[in-house]
């Protein structure tokens, strides 16, 4: 579903991504695990088309991001590290605004109701986003990613800043979404990717340093790489 080949991103002399390659099969939940500055957000921003690569290629669903950027964008729902929420809008106003912005063509009321049921935000639908808990805000962020029913979800540190109960709820929501979506999520925390993902890519200093199942990683990570993720 996703093919990344030789992806490199330079900021002046700083190499944020150093020739990384990986593919993600349809229907899997893949974790991107690494410390601050490893290159997780850079990779996600390039796959979603918000950032251009210095070199290398990305294709999603057979569409190359450079040749068919709008086709790729249609296939991906993105939750950035800082979700694009407008705190002075109600959840209803915001999701309707994003529905229009993304030019979704599915029946509006039915589609919004299905998303709200799925991410469980019905009880806050009429409330101001600025008054919501972080857990609910993150659910609203995931709701906007689901607009238009994209088959791929890219979630950048979806549980960061949440309390333990909210973390478990968001992890369960992601596992549930994984039944019908291909998902890449990034995290600093090994137990998080163990709880949610079928496969984990460990990234450090712009390079993929390990790739395997969560269980194999917890046994086989080298001591150097163990130190870079919170165990
Ligand atoms: P975090 O967990 O802190 O979000 P990350 O793994 O997502 O980290 P990136 O944000 O992708 O890491 O950053 C990768 C590298 O690229 C870092 O060295 C970072 O300082 C650098 N970088 C990112 N954005 C820019 C930018 N706009 N200009 C210069 N350097 C940047």
PDB file of C-alpha atoms and ligand atoms in Angstrom:
ATOM      1  CA  UNK A   1       0.000   0.000   0.000  1.00  0.00           C
ATOM      2  CA  UNK A   2       2.895   2.352   0.821  1.00  0.00           C
ATOM      3  CA  UNK A   3       6.311   2.173  -0.872  1.00  0.00           C
ATOM      4  CA  UNK A   4       9.138   4.417   0.296  1.00  0.00           C
ATOM      5  CA  UNK A   5      12.433   4.159  -1.574  1.00  0.00           C
ATOM      6  CA  UNK A   6      15.711   5.890  -0.804  1.00  0.00           C
ATOM      7  CA  UNK A   7      13.999   8.810   0.938  1.00  0.00           C
ATOM      8  CA  UNK A   8      16.426  11.554   1.892  1.00  0.00           C
ATOM      9  CA  UNK A   9      15.722  14.956   3.424  1.00  0.00           C
ATOM     10  CA  UNK A  10      18.423  17.542   4.008  1.00  0.00           C
ATOM     11  CA  UNK A  11      18.116  20.820   5.855  1.00  0.00           C
ATOM     12  CA  UNK A  12      21.316  22.550   4.793  1.00  0.00           C
ATOM     13  CA  UNK A  13      24.111  20.409   6.182  1.00  0.00           C
ATOM     14  CA  UNK A  14      21.727  18.537   8.532  1.00  0.00           C
ATOM     15  CA  UNK A  15      20.488  15.204   7.141  1.00  0.00           C
ATOM     16  CA  UNK A  16      17.059  14.558   8.688  1.00  0.00           C
ATOM     17  CA  UNK A  17      16.435  11.392   6.619  1.00  0.00           C
ATOM     18  CA  UNK A  18      19.250   9.362   5.169  1.00  0.00           C
ATOM     19  CA  UNK A  19      18.111   7.154   2.286  1.00  0.00           C
ATOM     20  CA  UNK A  20      15.352   5.239   4.080  1.00  0.00           C
ATOM     21  CA  UNK A  21      13.313   2.540   2.345  1.00  0.00           C
ATOM     22  CA  UNK A  22      10.365   0.491   3.557  1.00  0.00           C
ATOM     23  CA  UNK A  23       6.983  -0.764   2.407  1.00  0.00           C
ATOM     24  CA  UNK A  24       3.730  -1.205   4.298  1.00  0.00           C
ATOM     25  CA  UNK A  25       1.237  -3.889   3.330  1.00  0.00           C
ATOM     26  CA  UNK A  26      -2.446  -3.088   3.086  1.00  0.00           C
ATOM     27  CA  UNK A  27      -4.356  -3.623   6.341  1.00  0.00           C
ATOM     28  CA  UNK A  28      -1.400  -3.560   8.714  1.00  0.00           C
ATOM     29  CA  UNK A  29      -0.649  -1.260  11.648  1.00  0.00           C
ATOM     30  CA  UNK A  30       2.994  -0.262  11.523  1.00  0.00           C
ATOM     31  CA  UNK A  31       4.763   1.630  14.294  1.00  0.00           C
ATOM     32  CA  UNK A  32       7.468   4.180  13.697  1.00  0.00           C
ATOM     33  CA  UNK A  33       9.513   4.141  16.894  1.00  0.00           C
ATOM     34  CA  UNK A  34      12.313   6.560  17.669  1.00  0.00           C
ATOM     35  CA  UNK A  35      13.558   9.348  19.915  1.00  0.00           C
ATOM     36  CA  UNK A  36      13.174  13.115  19.444  1.00  0.00           C
ATOM     37  CA  UNK A  37      14.686  14.282  16.179  1.00  0.00           C
ATOM     38  CA  UNK A  38      14.898  10.757  14.705  1.00  0.00           C
ATOM     39  CA  UNK A  39      13.010  11.705  11.545  1.00  0.00           C
ATOM     40  CA  UNK A  40       9.522  10.356  12.256  1.00  0.00           C
ATOM     41  CA  UNK A  41       7.567  13.559  11.542  1.00  0.00           C
ATOM     42  CA  UNK A  42       9.741  14.329   8.528  1.00  0.00           C
ATOM     43  CA  UNK A  43       8.905  10.921   7.022  1.00  0.00           C
ATOM     44  CA  UNK A  44       5.199  11.338   7.735  1.00  0.00           C
ATOM     45  CA  UNK A  45       5.126  14.865   6.319  1.00  0.00           C
ATOM     46  CA  UNK A  46       6.759  13.648   3.101  1.00  0.00           C
ATOM     47  CA  UNK A  47       4.408  10.651   2.717  1.00  0.00           C
ATOM     48  CA  UNK A  48       1.401  12.929   3.199  1.00  0.00           C
ATOM     49  CA  UNK A  49       2.737  15.464   0.714  1.00  0.00           C
ATOM     50  CA  UNK A  50       3.216  18.344   3.177  1.00  0.00           C
ATOM     51  CA  UNK A  51       6.975  18.353   2.717  1.00  0.00           C
ATOM     52  CA  UNK A  52       9.079  17.577  -0.324  1.00  0.00           C
ATOM     53  CA  UNK A  53      11.958  15.107  -0.201  1.00  0.00           C
ATOM     54  CA  UNK A  54      15.501  15.997  -1.258  1.00  0.00           C
ATOM     55  CA  UNK A  55      15.587  12.670  -3.118  1.00  0.00           C
ATOM     56  CA  UNK A  56      13.891   9.284  -3.174  1.00  0.00           C
ATOM     57  CA  UNK A  57      10.325   8.270  -3.971  1.00  0.00           C
ATOM     58  CA  UNK A  58       7.012   7.656  -2.213  1.00  0.00           C
ATOM     59  CA  UNK A  59       3.988   5.906  -3.667  1.00  0.00           C
ATOM     60  CA  UNK A  60       0.672   5.191  -1.983  1.00  0.00           C
ATOM     61  CA  UNK A  61      -1.835   2.797  -3.524  1.00  0.00           C
ATOM     62  CA  UNK A  62       0.324   2.750  -6.664  1.00  0.00           C
ATOM     63  CA  UNK A  63       0.297   6.554  -7.041  1.00  0.00           C
ATOM     64  CA  UNK A  64       3.592   8.421  -6.958  1.00  0.00           C
ATOM     65  CA  UNK A  65       3.452  11.455  -4.674  1.00  0.00           C
ATOM     66  CA  UNK A  66       5.285  13.692  -7.152  1.00  0.00           C
ATOM     67  CA  UNK A  67       3.265  12.651 -10.196  1.00  0.00           C
ATOM     68  CA  UNK A  68      -0.194  12.347  -8.590  1.00  0.00           C
ATOM     69  CA  UNK A  69      -0.142  14.322  -5.324  1.00  0.00           C
ATOM     70  CA  UNK A  70      -3.911  14.838  -5.177  1.00  0.00           C
ATOM     71  CA  UNK A  71      -4.561  11.097  -5.655  1.00  0.00           C
ATOM     72  CA  UNK A  72      -2.165  10.324  -2.793  1.00  0.00           C
ATOM     73  CA  UNK A  73      -3.767  12.963  -0.527  1.00  0.00           C
ATOM     74  CA  UNK A  74      -7.199  11.406  -1.125  1.00  0.00           C
ATOM     75  CA  UNK A  75      -5.927   8.051   0.131  1.00  0.00           C
ATOM     76  CA  UNK A  76      -4.459   9.364   3.383  1.00  0.00           C
ATOM     77  CA  UNK A  77      -6.002  10.689   6.583  1.00  0.00           C
ATOM     78  CA  UNK A  78      -3.370  12.541   8.587  1.00  0.00           C
ATOM     79  CA  UNK A  79      -3.173  13.391  12.269  1.00  0.00           C
ATOM     80  CA  UNK A  80      -0.125  15.685  12.560  1.00  0.00           C
ATOM     81  CA  UNK A  81       1.833  15.978  15.802  1.00  0.00           C
ATOM     82  CA  UNK A  82      -0.045  19.224  16.463  1.00  0.00           C
ATOM     83  CA  UNK A  83      -3.555  18.621  15.085  1.00  0.00           C
ATOM     84  CA  UNK A  84      -5.042  21.523  13.104  1.00  0.00           C
ATOM     85  CA  UNK A  85      -7.873  22.231  15.559  1.00  0.00           C
ATOM     86  CA  UNK A  86      -9.696  25.562  15.889  1.00  0.00           C
ATOM     87  CA  UNK A  87     -10.414  25.997  19.568  1.00  0.00           C
ATOM     88  CA  UNK A  88     -13.130  28.617  19.077  1.00  0.00           C
ATOM     89  CA  UNK A  89     -15.255  26.263  16.953  1.00  0.00           C
ATOM     90  CA  UNK A  90     -17.603  23.584  18.238  1.00  0.00           C
ATOM     91  CA  UNK A  91     -16.792  20.025  17.190  1.00  0.00           C
ATOM     92  CA  UNK A  92     -19.778  20.156  14.836  1.00  0.00           C
ATOM     93  CA  UNK A  93     -18.628  23.424  13.223  1.00  0.00           C
ATOM     94  CA  UNK A  94     -15.069  22.155  12.892  1.00  0.00           C
ATOM     95  CA  UNK A  95     -15.943  18.819  11.288  1.00  0.00           C
ATOM     96  CA  UNK A  96     -18.323  20.528   8.865  1.00  0.00           C
ATOM     97  CA  UNK A  97     -15.607  23.071   8.047  1.00  0.00           C
ATOM     98  CA  UNK A  98     -13.055  20.297   7.420  1.00  0.00           C
ATOM     99  CA  UNK A  99     -15.626  18.333   5.397  1.00  0.00           C
ATOM    100  CA  UNK A 100     -15.958  21.354   3.079  1.00  0.00           C
ATOM    101  CA  UNK A 101     -12.216  22.055   3.037  1.00  0.00           C
ATOM    102  CA  UNK A 102     -11.448  18.464   2.021  1.00  0.00           C
ATOM    103  CA  UNK A 103     -14.261  18.546  -0.551  1.00  0.00           C
ATOM    104  CA  UNK A 104     -15.743  15.307   0.790  1.00  0.00           C
ATOM    105  CA  UNK A 105     -18.538  14.017  -1.420  1.00  0.00           C
ATOM    106  CA  UNK A 106     -20.040  11.362   0.872  1.00  0.00           C
ATOM    107  CA  UNK A 107     -23.512  12.201   2.296  1.00  0.00           C
ATOM    108  CA  UNK A 108     -22.652  14.831   4.935  1.00  0.00           C
ATOM    109  CA  UNK A 109     -24.940  14.015   7.882  1.00  0.00           C
ATOM    110  CA  UNK A 110     -24.580  10.243   7.566  1.00  0.00           C
ATOM    111  CA  UNK A 111     -20.809  10.399   7.134  1.00  0.00           C
ATOM    112  CA  UNK A 112     -20.255  12.747  10.099  1.00  0.00           C
ATOM    113  CA  UNK A 113     -22.541  10.592  12.274  1.00  0.00           C
ATOM    114  CA  UNK A 114     -20.594   7.426  11.356  1.00  0.00           C
ATOM    115  CA  UNK A 115     -17.273   9.095  12.209  1.00  0.00           C
ATOM    116  CA  UNK A 116     -18.575  10.490  15.511  1.00  0.00           C
ATOM    117  CA  UNK A 117     -19.913   7.044  16.478  1.00  0.00           C
ATOM    118  CA  UNK A 118     -16.585   5.432  15.564  1.00  0.00           C
ATOM    119  CA  UNK A 119     -14.383   7.833  17.536  1.00  0.00           C
ATOM    120  CA  UNK A 120     -17.018   8.337  20.269  1.00  0.00           C
ATOM    121  CA  UNK A 121     -17.403  12.095  20.269  1.00  0.00           C
ATOM    122  CA  UNK A 122     -21.203  12.309  20.073  1.00  0.00           C
ATOM    123  CA  UNK A 123     -21.481  13.642  23.620  1.00  0.00           C
ATOM    124  CA  UNK A 124     -19.179  16.607  22.848  1.00  0.00           C
ATOM    125  CA  UNK A 125     -20.451  17.343  19.319  1.00  0.00           C
ATOM    126  CA  UNK A 126     -21.969  20.699  20.309  1.00  0.00           C
ATOM    127  CA  UNK A 127     -19.130  21.787  22.600  1.00  0.00           C
ATOM    128  CA  UNK A 128     -16.281  24.216  21.920  1.00  0.00           C
ATOM    129  CA  UNK A 129     -13.044  22.415  21.057  1.00  0.00           C
ATOM    130  CA  UNK A 130     -11.178  24.790  23.391  1.00  0.00           C
ATOM    131  CA  UNK A 131     -13.164  23.417  26.348  1.00  0.00           C
ATOM    132  CA  UNK A 132     -12.476  19.737  25.630  1.00  0.00           C
ATOM    133  CA  UNK A 133     -10.035  17.450  27.452  1.00  0.00           C
ATOM    134  CA  UNK A 134      -6.868  16.486  25.570  1.00  0.00           C
ATOM    135  CA  UNK A 135      -8.283  13.001  25.024  1.00  0.00           C
ATOM    136  CA  UNK A 136     -11.400  14.369  23.336  1.00  0.00           C
ATOM    137  CA  UNK A 137      -9.331  16.837  21.299  1.00  0.00           C
ATOM    138  CA  UNK A 138      -7.243  13.955  20.015  1.00  0.00           C
ATOM    139  CA  UNK A 139     -10.413  12.079  19.080  1.00  0.00           C
ATOM    140  CA  UNK A 140     -11.584  15.134  17.138  1.00  0.00           C
ATOM    141  CA  UNK A 141      -8.177  15.208  15.423  1.00  0.00           C
ATOM    142  CA  UNK A 142      -8.640  11.558  14.449  1.00  0.00           C
ATOM    143  CA  UNK A 143     -12.200  12.327  13.298  1.00  0.00           C
ATOM    144  CA  UNK A 144     -10.914  14.953  10.819  1.00  0.00           C
ATOM    145  CA  UNK A 145      -8.376  12.394   9.547  1.00  0.00           C
ATOM    146  CA  UNK A 146     -11.260   9.984   8.839  1.00  0.00           C
ATOM    147  CA  UNK A 147     -13.216  12.461   6.691  1.00  0.00           C
ATOM    148  CA  UNK A 148     -13.686  11.059   3.192  1.00  0.00           C
ATOM    149  CA  UNK A 149     -12.998   7.473   4.389  1.00  0.00           C
ATOM    150  CA  UNK A 150      -9.301   7.322   3.393  1.00  0.00           C
ATOM    151  CA  UNK A 151      -7.896   3.764   3.446  1.00  0.00           C
ATOM    152  CA  UNK A 152      -4.595   4.909   5.001  1.00  0.00           C
ATOM    153  CA  UNK A 153      -4.170   6.709   8.334  1.00  0.00           C
ATOM    154  CA  UNK A 154      -0.944   8.380   9.376  1.00  0.00           C
ATOM    155  CA  UNK A 155      -0.923   9.292  13.051  1.00  0.00           C
ATOM    156  CA  UNK A 156       1.997  11.310  14.418  1.00  0.00           C
ATOM    157  CA  UNK A 157       2.429  10.572  18.138  1.00  0.00           C
ATOM    158  CA  UNK A 158      -1.304  10.145  18.723  1.00  0.00           C
ATOM    159  CA  UNK A 159      -1.051   9.634  22.508  1.00  0.00           C
ATOM    160  CA  UNK A 160       1.535  12.277  23.401  1.00  0.00           C
ATOM    161  CA  UNK A 161       0.464  14.451  26.342  1.00  0.00           C
ATOM    162  CA  UNK A 162      -2.494  12.258  27.310  1.00  0.00           C
ATOM    163  CA  UNK A 163      -3.131  10.767  30.752  1.00  0.00           C
ATOM    164  CA  UNK A 164      -2.934   6.947  31.213  1.00  0.00           C
ATOM    165  CA  UNK A 165      -6.695   6.379  30.817  1.00  0.00           C
ATOM    166  CA  UNK A 166      -6.845   8.514  27.666  1.00  0.00           C
ATOM    167  CA  UNK A 167      -3.771   6.718  26.296  1.00  0.00           C
ATOM    168  CA  UNK A 168      -5.455   3.325  26.666  1.00  0.00           C
ATOM    169  CA  UNK A 169      -8.650   4.633  25.057  1.00  0.00           C
ATOM    170  CA  UNK A 170      -6.804   6.106  22.064  1.00  0.00           C
ATOM    171  CA  UNK A 171      -4.740   2.920  21.646  1.00  0.00           C
ATOM    172  CA  UNK A 172      -7.959   0.863  21.630  1.00  0.00           C
ATOM    173  CA  UNK A 173      -9.494   3.237  19.106  1.00  0.00           C
ATOM    174  CA  UNK A 174      -6.462   2.867  16.815  1.00  0.00           C
ATOM    175  CA  UNK A 175      -6.598  -0.940  17.084  1.00  0.00           C
ATOM    176  CA  UNK A 176     -10.265  -0.762  16.154  1.00  0.00           C
ATOM    177  CA  UNK A 177      -9.509   1.496  13.158  1.00  0.00           C
ATOM    178  CA  UNK A 178      -6.833  -1.001  12.123  1.00  0.00           C
ATOM    179  CA  UNK A 179      -9.571  -3.475  11.153  1.00  0.00           C
ATOM    180  CA  UNK A 180     -10.406  -1.322   8.126  1.00  0.00           C
ATOM    181  CA  UNK A 181      -7.323   0.813   7.540  1.00  0.00           C
ATOM    182  CA  UNK A 182      -3.623   0.636   6.836  1.00  0.00           C
ATOM    183  CA  UNK A 183      -2.045   2.655   9.658  1.00  0.00           C
ATOM    184  CA  UNK A 184       1.366   4.142  10.369  1.00  0.00           C
ATOM    185  CA  UNK A 185       1.749   5.636  13.822  1.00  0.00           C
ATOM    186  CA  UNK A 186       4.783   7.181  15.427  1.00  0.00           C
ATOM    187  CA  UNK A 187       5.788   6.887  19.049  1.00  0.00           C
ATOM    188  CA  UNK A 188       8.703   7.225  21.456  1.00  0.00           C
ATOM    189  CA  UNK A 189       7.485   4.345  23.560  1.00  0.00           C
ATOM    190  CA  UNK A 190       8.157   0.652  22.925  1.00  0.00           C
ATOM    191  CA  UNK A 191       5.171  -0.603  25.018  1.00  0.00           C
ATOM    192  CA  UNK A 192       2.896   1.610  22.931  1.00  0.00           C
ATOM    193  CA  UNK A 193       3.893   0.052  19.630  1.00  0.00           C
ATOM    194  CA  UNK A 194       3.827  -3.373  21.299  1.00  0.00           C
ATOM    195  CA  UNK A 195       0.242  -2.733  22.373  1.00  0.00           C
ATOM    196  CA  UNK A 196      -1.002  -1.511  19.006  1.00  0.00           C
ATOM    197  CA  UNK A 197       1.251  -2.489  16.081  1.00  0.00           C
ATOM    198  CA  UNK A 198       1.877  -5.654  14.118  1.00  0.00           C
ATOM    199  CA  UNK A 199       5.223  -4.420  12.866  1.00  0.00           C
ATOM    200  CA  UNK A 200       7.667  -1.807  14.068  1.00  0.00           C
ATOM    201  CA  UNK A 201      10.325   0.213  12.263  1.00  0.00           C
ATOM    202  CA  UNK A 202      12.866   1.710  14.644  1.00  0.00           C
ATOM    203  CA  UNK A 203      14.301   4.971  13.347  1.00  0.00           C
ATOM    204  CA  UNK A 204      17.275   6.858  14.734  1.00  0.00           C
ATOM    205  CA  UNK A 205      19.228   9.769  13.278  1.00  0.00           C
ATOM    206  CA  UNK A 206      17.354   9.512   9.986  1.00  0.00           C
ATOM    207  CA  UNK A 207      18.015   5.811   9.468  1.00  0.00           C
ATOM    208  CA  UNK A 208      15.939   2.688  10.003  1.00  0.00           C
ATOM    209  CA  UNK A 209      17.912   0.626  12.491  1.00  0.00           C
ATOM    210  CA  UNK A 210      15.491  -2.249  13.111  1.00  0.00           C
ATOM    211  CA  UNK A 211      12.363  -3.717  11.490  1.00  0.00           C
ATOM    212  CA  UNK A 212      10.290  -6.550  12.915  1.00  0.00           C
ATOM    213  CA  UNK A 213       7.388  -7.639  15.071  1.00  0.00           C
ATOM    214  CA  UNK A 214       7.077  -5.870  18.431  1.00  0.00           C
ATOM    215  CA  UNK A 215       7.997  -9.077  20.274  1.00  0.00           C
ATOM    216  CA  UNK A 216      11.066  -9.747  18.155  1.00  0.00           C
ATOM    217  CA  UNK A 217      12.204  -6.164  18.715  1.00  0.00           C
ATOM    218  CA  UNK A 218      11.897  -6.288  22.472  1.00  0.00           C
ATOM    219  CA  UNK A 219      14.206  -9.326  22.451  1.00  0.00           C
ATOM    220  CA  UNK A 220      16.524  -8.373  19.609  1.00  0.00           C
ATOM    221  CA  UNK A 221      17.072  -4.625  19.914  1.00  0.00           C
ATOM    222  CA  UNK A 222      20.750  -4.000  20.423  1.00  0.00           C
ATOM    223  CA  UNK A 223      21.677  -2.344  23.716  1.00  0.00           C
ATOM    224  CA  UNK A 224      22.486   0.874  21.809  1.00  0.00           C
ATOM    225  CA  UNK A 225      19.055   0.914  20.244  1.00  0.00           C
ATOM    226  CA  UNK A 226      17.336  -0.013  23.505  1.00  0.00           C
ATOM    227  CA  UNK A 227      18.660   3.220  24.919  1.00  0.00           C
ATOM    228  CA  UNK A 228      17.052   5.328  22.214  1.00  0.00           C
ATOM    229  CA  UNK A 229      13.490   4.272  22.975  1.00  0.00           C
ATOM    230  CA  UNK A 230      11.709   4.326  26.287  1.00  0.00           C
ATOM    231  CA  UNK A 231      11.301   0.680  27.354  1.00  0.00           C
TER     232      UNK A 231
HETATM  233  P1  LIG B   1      10.007  14.330  17.579  1.00  0.00           P
HETATM  234  O1  LIG B   1       9.710  13.044  18.245  1.00  0.00           O
HETATM  235  O2  LIG B   1      10.723  15.299  18.472  1.00  0.00           O
HETATM  236  O3  LIG B   1       8.812  14.937  16.902  1.00  0.00           O
HETATM  237  P2  LIG B   1      10.964  13.321  15.023  1.00  0.00           P
HETATM  238  O4  LIG B   1      11.476  11.931  15.077  1.00  0.00           O
HETATM  239  O5  LIG B   1       9.598  13.529  14.506  1.00  0.00           O
HETATM  240  O6  LIG B   1      11.129  14.006  16.449  1.00  0.00           O
HETATM  241  P3  LIG B   1      11.769  15.203  13.006  1.00  0.00           P
HETATM  242  O7  LIG B   1      10.874  16.295  13.497  1.00  0.00           O
HETATM  243  O8  LIG B   1      11.392  14.495  11.780  1.00  0.00           O
HETATM  244  O9  LIG B   1      12.023  14.137  14.164  1.00  0.00           O
HETATM  245  O10 LIG B   1      13.225  15.841  12.834  1.00  0.00           O
HETATM  246  C1  LIG B   1      14.312  15.139  12.210  1.00  0.00           C
HETATM  247  C2  LIG B   1      15.523  16.052  12.128  1.00  0.00           C
HETATM  248  O11 LIG B   1      15.245  17.105  11.209  1.00  0.00           O
HETATM  249  C3  LIG B   1      15.897  16.723  13.445  1.00  0.00           C
HETATM  250  O12 LIG B   1      17.302  16.790  13.504  1.00  0.00           O
HETATM  251  C4  LIG B   1      15.286  18.090  13.314  1.00  0.00           C
HETATM  252  O13 LIG B   1      16.024  19.026  14.077  1.00  0.00           O
HETATM  253  C5  LIG B   1      15.447  18.358  11.819  1.00  0.00           C
HETATM  254  N1  LIG B   1      14.417  19.272  11.305  1.00  0.00           N
HETATM  255  C6  LIG B   1      13.089  19.045  11.276  1.00  0.00           C
HETATM  256  N2  LIG B   1      12.439  20.090  10.718  1.00  0.00           N
HETATM  257  C7  LIG B   1      13.402  21.005  10.394  1.00  0.00           C
HETATM  258  C8  LIG B   1      13.385  22.289   9.779  1.00  0.00           C
HETATM  259  N3  LIG B   1      12.246  22.842   9.380  1.00  0.00           N
HETATM  260  N4  LIG B   1      14.564  22.916   9.611  1.00  0.00           N
HETATM  261  C9  LIG B   1      15.727  22.362   9.992  1.00  0.00           C
HETATM  262  N5  LIG B   1      15.829  21.151  10.569  1.00  0.00           N
HETATM  263  C10 LIG B   1      14.675  20.474  10.776  1.00  0.00           C
END
